[in-house]
Amino acid sequence: MNITTESVTPAETTAPLKKVRKNRTLGRMVRNPSFMIGALIVLLMVVAGVFAPVLAPYPPNQINFMALLQPPSSAHWFGTDELGRDLFSRVLYGAQTSLEVSAASVGIGLFFGILIGLLTGYIGGAFDEWFVMRVMDSIQSFPFLILALVIGAVLGSGLGNAMIAIGFGFIPGFVRIVRAQVFVQRRSEYVQSAVTIGAGTTRILFVHILPNILTPIIVQATLGLASGVVAEAGLSYLGLGVQPPAASWGSMLHTAQGYITTSPWLAIFPGLTLAIAVLGFNYLGDGLADLWQPKKN
């Protein structure tokens, strides 16, 4: 009687475990109302911004003097503005502008924040404590929106300058988060093992430490997108962001203040869309925080 045994590879033994973990993660996402609501709102905003040229019934800058300040109707769902431009089309293109500016500004904050946070958190010392962190404290002493407005005023108006102004304000927050996580990870066994075998500082920081601290960084970046949307609207409202005739929720609200009593839809739809977008990013960030860092009862 021959008895044969089949060898089981590591991949075969770990595959069911990975599948179970994936199913559990998906189940927690579905059961998390903050994550689901935020993901739905953000998805709708992304679709509106990316596919604005397809979804918009009219060109955003098409002037029609025969349809000035028309209320919402079947022809113009959100009504028209003081130049007869379709408000629904401009709101869609405003989503495109907000996504572009907020994503770019968060990217600027991420790049410099991660770089500075990794270096100062790993090296430490007096330079970190008495210079870098004091500079970060000085920057954070200003309210975020006020700081963006000041930098925007110095740099001048324009889409690129708005990205830089907002992104600069994000740097201290990312530096603090990354630095705090590196303080914890640099004492871990896997980092000490990497040092023992002679791994270089760059490899330790970007190959060993960074992948293990991405969770709080992603959560902070998601919440930062909400602040970026508000900051972009604020800069455009004051004329320091996107310049006319380009569509921006902030510039649309600036125009609406002169017609608030006679044509309230000019303020209602851009303002409501802005509020929903910010709410969506905040919900998504809170949901991700709950998923990756579940609260203990």
Coordinates of N, CA, C and O in Angstrom, one line a residue, residues 56-200:
A56 N -21.6 68.3 -18.8 CA -22.1 69.7 -18.8 C -22.9 69.9 -20.1 O -22.5 69.6 -21.2
P57 N -24.2 70.4 -19.9 CA -25.0 70.6 -21.1 C -24.6 71.8 -21.9 O -25.0 71.9 -23.1
Y58 N -23.8 72.7 -21.4 CA -23.4 73.9 -22.1 C -21.9 74.1 -21.8 O -21.4 73.7 -20.8
P59 N -21.2 74.8 -22.7 CA -19.8 75.2 -22.3 C -19.9 76.1 -21.1 O -20.8 77.0 -21.0
P60 N -18.9 76.0 -20.2 CA -19.0 76.8 -19.0 C -18.9 78.3 -19.1 O -19.4 79.1 -18.3
N61 N -18.3 78.8 -20.2 CA -18.1 80.2 -20.4 C -19.0 80.7 -21.6 O -18.8 81.9 -22.0
Q62 N -20.0 80.0 -22.0 CA -20.9 80.4 -23.1 C -21.8 81.5 -22.5 O -22.7 81.2 -21.7
I63 N -21.7 82.7 -23.1 CA -22.5 83.8 -22.7 C -23.8 83.9 -23.5 O -23.8 83.7 -24.7
N64 N -24.9 84.1 -22.8 CA -26.2 84.2 -23.5 C -27.0 85.4 -22.9 O -27.6 85.2 -21.8
F65 N -27.0 86.5 -23.6 CA -27.6 87.7 -23.1 C -29.1 87.6 -23.1 O -29.8 88.4 -22.6
M66 N -29.6 86.5 -23.8 CA -31.1 86.3 -23.8 C -31.6 85.5 -22.6 O -32.8 85.3 -22.5
A67 N -30.6 85.1 -21.8 CA -31.0 84.2 -20.6 C -30.3 84.7 -19.4 O -29.8 83.9 -18.6
L68 N -30.3 86.0 -19.1 CA -29.6 86.5 -18.0 C -30.4 86.2 -16.7 O -31.6 86.4 -16.6
L69 N -29.7 85.7 -15.7 CA -30.3 85.5 -14.3 C -31.6 84.7 -14.4 O -32.6 85.1 -13.7
Q70 N -31.6 83.6 -15.2 CA -32.8 82.8 -15.2 C -32.9 81.9 -14.1 O -31.8 81.3 -13.7
P71 N -34.0 81.7 -13.4 CA -34.1 80.7 -12.3 C -34.0 79.3 -12.8 O -34.1 79.0 -14.0
P72 N -33.8 78.3 -11.9 CA -33.7 76.9 -12.3 C -34.9 76.5 -13.2 O -36.1 76.8 -12.8
S73 N -34.6 75.7 -14.2 CA -35.7 75.3 -15.1 C -35.2 74.0 -15.8 O -34.1 73.5 -15.6
S74 N -36.0 73.4 -16.7 CA -35.6 72.2 -17.4 C -34.5 72.5 -18.4 O -33.7 71.6 -18.7
A75 N -34.4 73.7 -18.9 CA -33.3 74.1 -19.8 C -32.0 74.4 -19.0 O -30.9 74.1 -19.5
H76 N -32.1 75.0 -17.8 CA -30.9 75.3 -17.0 C -31.3 74.8 -15.6 O -31.9 75.5 -14.8
W77 N -30.8 73.6 -15.2 CA -31.1 73.0 -14.0 C -30.8 73.9 -12.7 O -31.6 73.9 -11.8
F78 N -29.7 74.5 -12.8 CA -29.3 75.4 -11.6 C -29.5 76.9 -12.0 O -29.1 77.8 -11.2
G79 N -30.2 77.2 -13.1 CA -30.4 78.6 -13.5 C -29.2 79.1 -14.2 O -28.3 78.4 -14.6
T80 N -29.2 80.4 -14.5 CA -28.1 81.1 -15.2 C -27.6 82.2 -14.3 O -28.2 82.7 -13.4
D81 N -26.3 82.7 -14.6 CA -25.7 83.8 -13.9 C -26.0 85.1 -14.6 O -26.8 85.2 -15.5
E82 N -25.2 86.1 -14.1 CA -25.4 87.5 -14.6 C -25.1 87.6 -16.1 O -25.4 88.7 -16.7
L83 N -24.3 86.7 -16.7 CA -24.0 86.7 -18.1 C -24.7 85.7 -18.9 O -24.4 85.5 -20.1
G84 N -25.7 85.0 -18.3 CA -26.5 84.0 -19.0 C -25.8 82.7 -19.1 O -26.2 81.8 -19.9
R85 N -24.7 82.5 -18.4 CA -24.0 81.2 -18.4 C -24.7 80.2 -17.6 O -25.3 80.5 -16.5
D86 N -24.7 78.9 -18.1 CA -25.4 77.9 -17.4 C -24.7 77.5 -16.1 O -23.5 77.2 -16.0
L87 N -25.4 77.7 -14.9 CA -24.8 77.5 -13.6 C -24.4 76.0 -13.3 O -23.4 75.8 -12.7
F88 N -25.2 75.1 -13.8 CA -25.0 73.7 -13.6 C -23.6 73.3 -14.3 O -22.8 72.6 -13.7
S89 N -23.4 73.8 -15.5 CA -22.2 73.5 -16.2 C -21.0 74.1 -15.4 O -19.9 73.4 -15.3
R90 N -21.1 75.3 -14.9 CA -20.0 75.9 -14.2 C -19.8 75.2 -12.9 O -18.6 75.2 -12.4
V91 N -20.8 74.7 -12.2 CA -20.6 74.0 -11.0 C -19.8 72.7 -11.2 O -18.9 72.3 -10.5
L92 N -20.1 72.0 -12.3 CA -19.3 70.8 -12.7 C -17.9 71.1 -13.0 O -17.0 70.4 -12.5
Y93 N -17.6 72.2 -13.7 CA -16.2 72.6 -14.0 C -15.6 73.1 -12.7 O -14.3 73.1 -12.6
G94 N -16.4 73.7 -11.8 CA -15.8 74.1 -10.5 C -15.3 72.9 -9.7 O -14.3 73.0 -9.0
A95 N -16.0 71.8 -9.8 CA -15.5 70.5 -9.1 C -14.1 70.1 -9.7 O -13.3 69.7 -9.0
Q96 N -14.0 70.3 -11.0 CA -12.7 70.0 -11.7 C -11.6 70.9 -11.1 O -10.5 70.4 -10.8
T97 N -11.9 72.2 -11.0 CA -10.9 73.1 -10.4 C -10.5 72.8 -9.0 O -9.4 72.7 -8.6
S98 N -11.6 72.5 -8.2 CA -11.3 72.2 -6.8 C -10.5 70.9 -6.6 O -9.6 70.9 -5.8
L99 N -10.8 69.9 -7.4 CA -10.0 68.6 -7.3 C -8.6 68.9 -7.7 O -7.7 68.4 -7.1
E100 N -8.4 69.6 -8.8 CA -7.0 69.9 -9.3 C -6.2 70.6 -8.2 O -5.1 70.2 -8.0
V101 N -6.7 71.7 -7.7 CA -6.0 72.5 -6.7 C -5.7 71.7 -5.4 O -4.6 71.7 -4.9
S102 N -6.8 71.1 -4.9 CA -6.7 70.4 -3.6 C -5.7 69.2 -3.7 O -4.9 69.0 -2.8
A103 N -5.8 68.5 -4.8 CA -4.9 67.3 -5.0 C -3.5 67.8 -5.1 O -2.5 67.2 -4.5
A104 N -3.2 68.8 -5.9 CA -1.9 69.3 -6.1 C -1.3 69.9 -4.8 O -0.1 69.7 -4.5
S105 N -2.1 70.6 -4.1 CA -1.6 71.2 -2.8 C -1.3 70.2 -1.8 O -0.3 70.3 -1.1
V106 N -2.2 69.2 -1.7 CA -1.9 68.1 -0.7 C -0.6 67.3 -1.2 O 0.2 66.9 -0.3
G107 N -0.4 67.2 -2.5 CA 0.8 66.5 -3.0 C 2.0 67.3 -2.6 O 3.0 66.7 -2.2
I108 N 2.0 68.6 -2.7 CA 3.1 69.4 -2.2 C 3.4 69.2 -0.8 O 4.5 69.1 -0.3
G109 N 2.3 69.3 0.1 CA 2.5 69.1 1.5 C 3.0 67.7 1.8 O 3.9 67.5 2.7
L110 N 2.5 66.7 1.1 CA 3.0 65.3 1.3 C 4.5 65.2 1.0 O 5.2 64.6 1.8
F111 N 4.9 65.7 -0.1 CA 6.3 65.5 -0.6 C 7.2 66.1 0.4 O 8.1 65.4 0.9
F112 N 7.1 67.4 0.8 CA 8.0 68.0 1.7 C 7.8 67.6 3.1 O 8.7 67.4 3.9
G113 N 6.5 67.3 3.5 CA 6.3 66.8 4.9 C 6.9 65.5 5.1 O 7.5 65.3 6.2
I114 N 6.7 64.5 4.2 CA 7.3 63.2 4.4 C 8.8 63.3 4.4 O 9.5 62.7 5.2
L115 N 9.4 64.1 3.5 CA 10.9 64.2 3.4 C 11.4 64.7 4.7 O 12.4 64.2 5.3
I116 N 10.9 65.8 5.1 CA 11.4 66.5 6.3 C 11.1 65.6 7.6 O 12.0 65.5 8.4
G117 N 9.9 65.1 7.6 CA 9.5 64.3 8.8 C 10.4 63.0 8.9 O 10.8 62.6 10.0
L118 N 10.7 62.3 7.8 CA 11.5 61.2 7.9 C 12.9 61.5 8.4 O 13.5 60.8 9.3
L119 N 13.5 62.5 7.8 CA 14.9 62.9 8.2 C 15.0 63.3 9.6 O 15.8 62.9 10.4
T120 N 14.1 64.3 10.0 CA 14.2 64.8 11.4 C 13.8 63.7 12.4 O 14.4 63.7 13.5
G121 N 12.8 62.9 12.1 CA 12.4 61.9 13.0 C 13.4 60.8 13.2 O 13.6 60.3 14.3
Y122 N 14.2 60.5 12.2 CA 15.2 59.4 12.3 C 16.5 59.9 12.9 O 17.1 59.2 13.7
I123 N 16.9 61.1 12.5 CA 18.2 61.6 13.0 C 18.0 62.3 14.3 O 18.8 62.1 15.2
G124 N 16.9 63.1 14.5 CA 16.7 63.7 15.8 C 17.7 64.7 16.2 O 18.3 65.4 15.3
G125 N 17.9 64.9 17.5 CA 19.0 65.8 17.9 C 18.5 67.3 18.1 O 17.3 67.6 17.9
A126 N 19.4 68.1 18.4 CA 19.1 69.5 18.6 C 18.6 70.2 17.4 O 17.7 71.1 17.5
F127 N 19.1 69.9 16.2 CA 18.7 70.5 15.0 C 17.2 70.2 14.8 O 16.4 71.1 14.3
D128 N 16.8 69.0 15.0 CA 15.4 68.7 14.9 C 14.5 69.4 15.9 O 13.5 70.0 15.6
E129 N 14.9 69.4 17.2 CA 14.1 69.9 18.2 C 14.1 71.4 18.3 O 13.0 72.1 18.5
W130 N 15.2 72.1 18.1 CA 15.3 73.5 18.3 C 15.3 74.3 17.0 O 15.3 75.6 17.1
F131 N 15.3 73.7 15.9 CA 15.2 74.5 14.6 C 14.1 74.0 13.8 O 13.1 74.8 13.5
V132 N 14.1 72.8 13.3 CA 13.0 72.3 12.4 C 11.6 72.4 13.1 O 10.7 73.0 12.5
M133 N 11.5 71.9 14.3 CA 10.2 71.9 14.9 C 9.7 73.3 15.3 O 8.5 73.6 15.4
R134 N 10.7 74.2 15.6 CA 10.3 75.6 16.0 C 9.8 76.3 14.7 O 9.0 77.2 14.8
V135 N 10.4 76.0 13.6 CA 9.9 76.6 12.3 C 8.5 76.1 12.0 O 7.7 76.9 11.6
M136 N 8.3 74.8 12.2 CA 7.0 74.2 12.0 C 5.9 74.9 13.0 O 4.8 75.2 12.6
D137 N 6.4 75.1 14.2 CA 5.5 75.8 15.2 C 5.1 77.2 14.7 O 4.0 77.6 14.9
S138 N 6.1 77.9 14.2 CA 5.9 79.3 13.7 C 4.9 79.3 12.6 O 4.0 80.1 12.5
I139 N 5.0 78.3 11.7 CA 4.1 78.3 10.6 C 2.7 77.9 11.0 O 1.7 78.5 10.6
Q140 N 2.6 77.0 12.0 CA 1.3 76.6 12.5 C 0.6 77.6 13.4 O -0.5 77.4 13.8
S141 N 1.4 78.6 13.8 CA 0.8 79.6 14.7 C -0.2 80.4 13.9 O -1.0 81.1 14.5
F142 N -0.1 80.4 12.6 CA -1.1 81.2 11.8 C -2.2 80.2 11.4 O -2.0 79.0 11.1
P143 N -3.4 80.7 11.4 CA -4.6 79.9 10.9 C -4.3 79.5 9.5 O -3.8 80.2 8.7
F144 N -4.7 78.2 9.2 CA -4.4 77.7 7.9 C -4.8 78.6 6.7 O -4.1 78.9 5.8
L145 N -6.1 79.0 6.8 CA -6.6 79.8 5.7 C -6.0 81.1 5.6 O -5.7 81.6 4.5
I146 N -5.7 81.7 6.7 CA -5.0 83.1 6.7 C -3.6 82.9 6.1 O -3.2 83.8 5.3
L147 N -2.9 81.9 6.5 CA -1.6 81.7 5.9 C -1.6 81.5 4.4 O -0.8 82.1 3.7
A148 N -2.6 80.7 3.9 CA -2.8 80.6 2.5 C -3.1 81.9 1.8 O -2.6 82.2 0.7
L149 N -3.9 82.7 2.4 CA -4.3 84.0 1.8 C -3.1 84.9 1.8 O -2.8 85.6 0.8
V150 N -2.2 84.9 2.8 CA -1.1 85.8 2.9 C -0.1 85.3 1.8 O 0.5 86.2 1.0
I151 N 0.2 84.1 1.7 CA 1.1 83.6 0.7 C 0.6 83.8 -0.7 O 1.3 84.2 -1.6
G152 N -0.7 83.6 -0.9 CA -1.4 83.9 -2.2 C -1.2 85.3 -2.6 O -1.0 85.6 -3.8
A153 N -1.4 86.2 -1.6 CA -1.2 87.6 -1.9 C 0.2 88.0 -2.3 O 0.4 88.8 -3.1
V154 N 1.2 87.3 -1.7 CA 2.6 87.6 -2.0 C 2.9 87.1 -3.4 O 3.6 87.7 -4.2
L155 N 2.5 85.8 -3.7 CA 2.8 85.2 -4.9 C 2.0 85.8 -6.1 O 2.5 85.8 -7.2
G156 N 0.8 86.2 -5.8 CA -0.1 86.7 -6.8 C -1.1 85.7 -7.2 O -1.1 84.6 -6.7
S157 N -2.1 86.2 -8.0 CA -3.2 85.3 -8.3 C -2.8 84.3 -9.4 O -1.8 84.4 -10.0
G158 N -3.6 83.3 -9.5 CA -3.3 82.2 -10.5 C -3.5 80.8 -9.9 O -3.3 80.6 -8.7
L159 N -3.7 79.9 -10.8 CA -4.0 78.5 -10.4 C -2.7 77.9 -9.7 O -2.8 77.3 -8.6
G160 N -1.6 78.1 -10.4 CA -0.3 77.5 -9.8 C 0.1 78.1 -8.5 O 0.5 77.4 -7.6
N161 N -0.1 79.4 -8.4 CA 0.3 80.1 -7.1 C -0.7 79.7 -6.0 O -0.3 79.6 -4.8
A162 N -1.9 79.4 -6.3 CA -2.9 78.9 -5.3 C -2.5 77.6 -4.8 O -2.6 77.3 -3.6
M163 N -2.0 76.7 -5.7 CA -1.5 75.4 -5.3 C -0.4 75.5 -4.3 O -0.3 74.8 -3.3
I164 N 0.6 76.4 -4.6 CA 1.8 76.5 -3.8 C 1.4 77.1 -2.4 O 1.8 76.7 -1.4
A165 N 0.5 78.1 -2.4 CA 0.1 78.8 -1.2 C -0.6 77.8 -0.3 O -0.3 77.7 0.9
I166 N -1.5 77.0 -0.8 CA -2.2 76.0 0.0 C -1.3 74.9 0.5 O -1.3 74.4 1.6
G167 N -0.5 74.4 -0.5 CA 0.4 73.3 -0.2 C 1.4 73.6 0.9 O 1.7 72.8 1.8
F168 N 1.9 74.9 1.0 CA 2.8 75.3 2.0 C 2.2 75.1 3.4 O 2.9 74.8 4.3
G169 N 0.9 75.5 3.5 CA 0.3 75.3 4.8 C 0.1 73.9 5.3 O -0.1 73.7 6.5
F170 N 0.1 72.9 4.3 CA 0.0 71.5 4.7 C 1.3 70.9 5.3 O 1.2 69.9 6.0
I171 N 2.4 71.5 5.0 CA 3.7 70.9 5.3 C 3.8 70.6 6.8 O 4.2 69.5 7.2
P172 N 3.6 71.6 7.7 CA 3.8 71.3 9.1 C 3.0 70.1 9.7 O 3.5 69.3 10.5
G173 N 1.8 70.0 9.2 CA 1.0 68.9 9.7 C 1.5 67.5 9.3 O 1.6 66.6 10.1
F174 N 2.0 67.4 8.1 CA 2.5 66.1 7.6 C 3.9 65.9 8.3 O 4.2 64.7 8.6
V175 N 4.7 66.9 8.5 CA 6.0 66.8 9.2 C 5.8 66.2 10.6 O 6.4 65.2 11.0
R176 N 4.8 66.7 11.3 CA 4.6 66.2 12.7 C 4.1 64.8 12.7 O 4.5 64.0 13.6
I177 N 3.2 64.4 11.8 CA 2.7 63.1 11.8 C 3.8 62.1 11.4 O 4.0 61.1 12.1
V178 N 4.5 62.4 10.4 CA 5.6 61.5 9.9 C 6.7 61.4 11.0 O 7.2 60.3 11.3
R179 N 7.1 62.5 11.6 CA 8.1 62.5 12.6 C 7.7 61.7 13.8 O 8.6 60.9 14.3
A180 N 6.5 61.8 14.3 CA 6.1 61.0 15.4 C 6.1 59.5 15.1 O 6.4 58.7 16.0
Q181 N 5.6 59.2 13.9 CA 5.6 57.7 13.6 C 7.0 57.2 13.4 O 7.3 56.0 13.8
V182 N 8.0 58.0 12.9 CA 9.3 57.5 12.8 C 10.0 57.3 14.1 O 10.8 56.4 14.3
F183 N 9.7 58.2 15.1 CA 10.2 58.0 16.4 C 9.9 56.7 17.0 O 10.7 56.0 17.7
V184 N 8.7 56.2 16.7 CA 8.3 54.9 17.2 C 8.9 53.8 16.4 O 9.4 52.8 17.0
Q185 N 8.9 53.9 15.1 CA 9.4 52.8 14.2 C 10.9 52.6 14.3 O 11.4 51.5 14.1
R186 N 11.7 53.7 14.6 CA 13.1 53.6 14.5 C 13.7 52.7 15.7 O 14.8 52.2 15.6
R187 N 12.8 52.5 16.7 CA 13.2 51.6 17.8 C 12.8 50.1 17.6 O 13.0 49.3 18.5
S188 N 12.1 49.9 16.5 CA 11.5 48.5 16.3 C 12.6 47.6 15.9 O 13.7 48.0 15.5
E189 N 12.3 46.3 16.0 CA 13.3 45.2 15.8 C 13.7 45.2 14.3 O 14.9 45.0 14.0
Y190 N 12.8 45.4 13.4 CA 13.1 45.3 12.0 C 14.0 46.4 11.5 O 14.9 46.2 10.7
V191 N 13.9 47.6 12.1 CA 14.8 48.7 11.8 C 16.2 48.4 12.4 O 17.2 48.6 11.8
Q192 N 16.2 47.9 13.7 CA 17.5 47.6 14.3 C 18.2 46.5 13.5 O 19.5 46.5 13.4
S193 N 17.5 45.5 13.0 CA 18.1 44.5 12.2 C 18.7 45.0 10.9 O 19.7 44.6 10.5
A194 N 17.9 46.0 10.3 CA 18.4 46.6 9.0 C 19.7 47.3 9.3 O 20.6 47.3 8.5
V195 N 19.8 48.0 10.4 CA 21.0 48.7 10.8 C 22.2 47.8 11.0 O 23.3 48.0 10.6
T196 N 21.8 46.6 11.7 CA 22.9 45.7 12.0 C 23.5 45.1 10.7 O 24.7 44.9 10.7
I197 N 22.7 44.8 9.7 CA 23.2 44.2 8.5 C 23.9 45.3 7.5 O 24.3 44.9 6.4
G198 N 23.9 46.5 8.0 CA 24.5 47.6 7.2 C 23.7 48.3 6.2 O 24.3 48.9 5.3
A199 N 22.4 48.3 6.3 CA 21.5 49.0 5.4 C 21.7 50.5 5.5 O 21.9 51.0 6.6
G200 N 21.7 51.2 4.4 CA 21.9 52.7 4.5 C 20.7 53.4 5.0 O 19.6 52.9 5.1

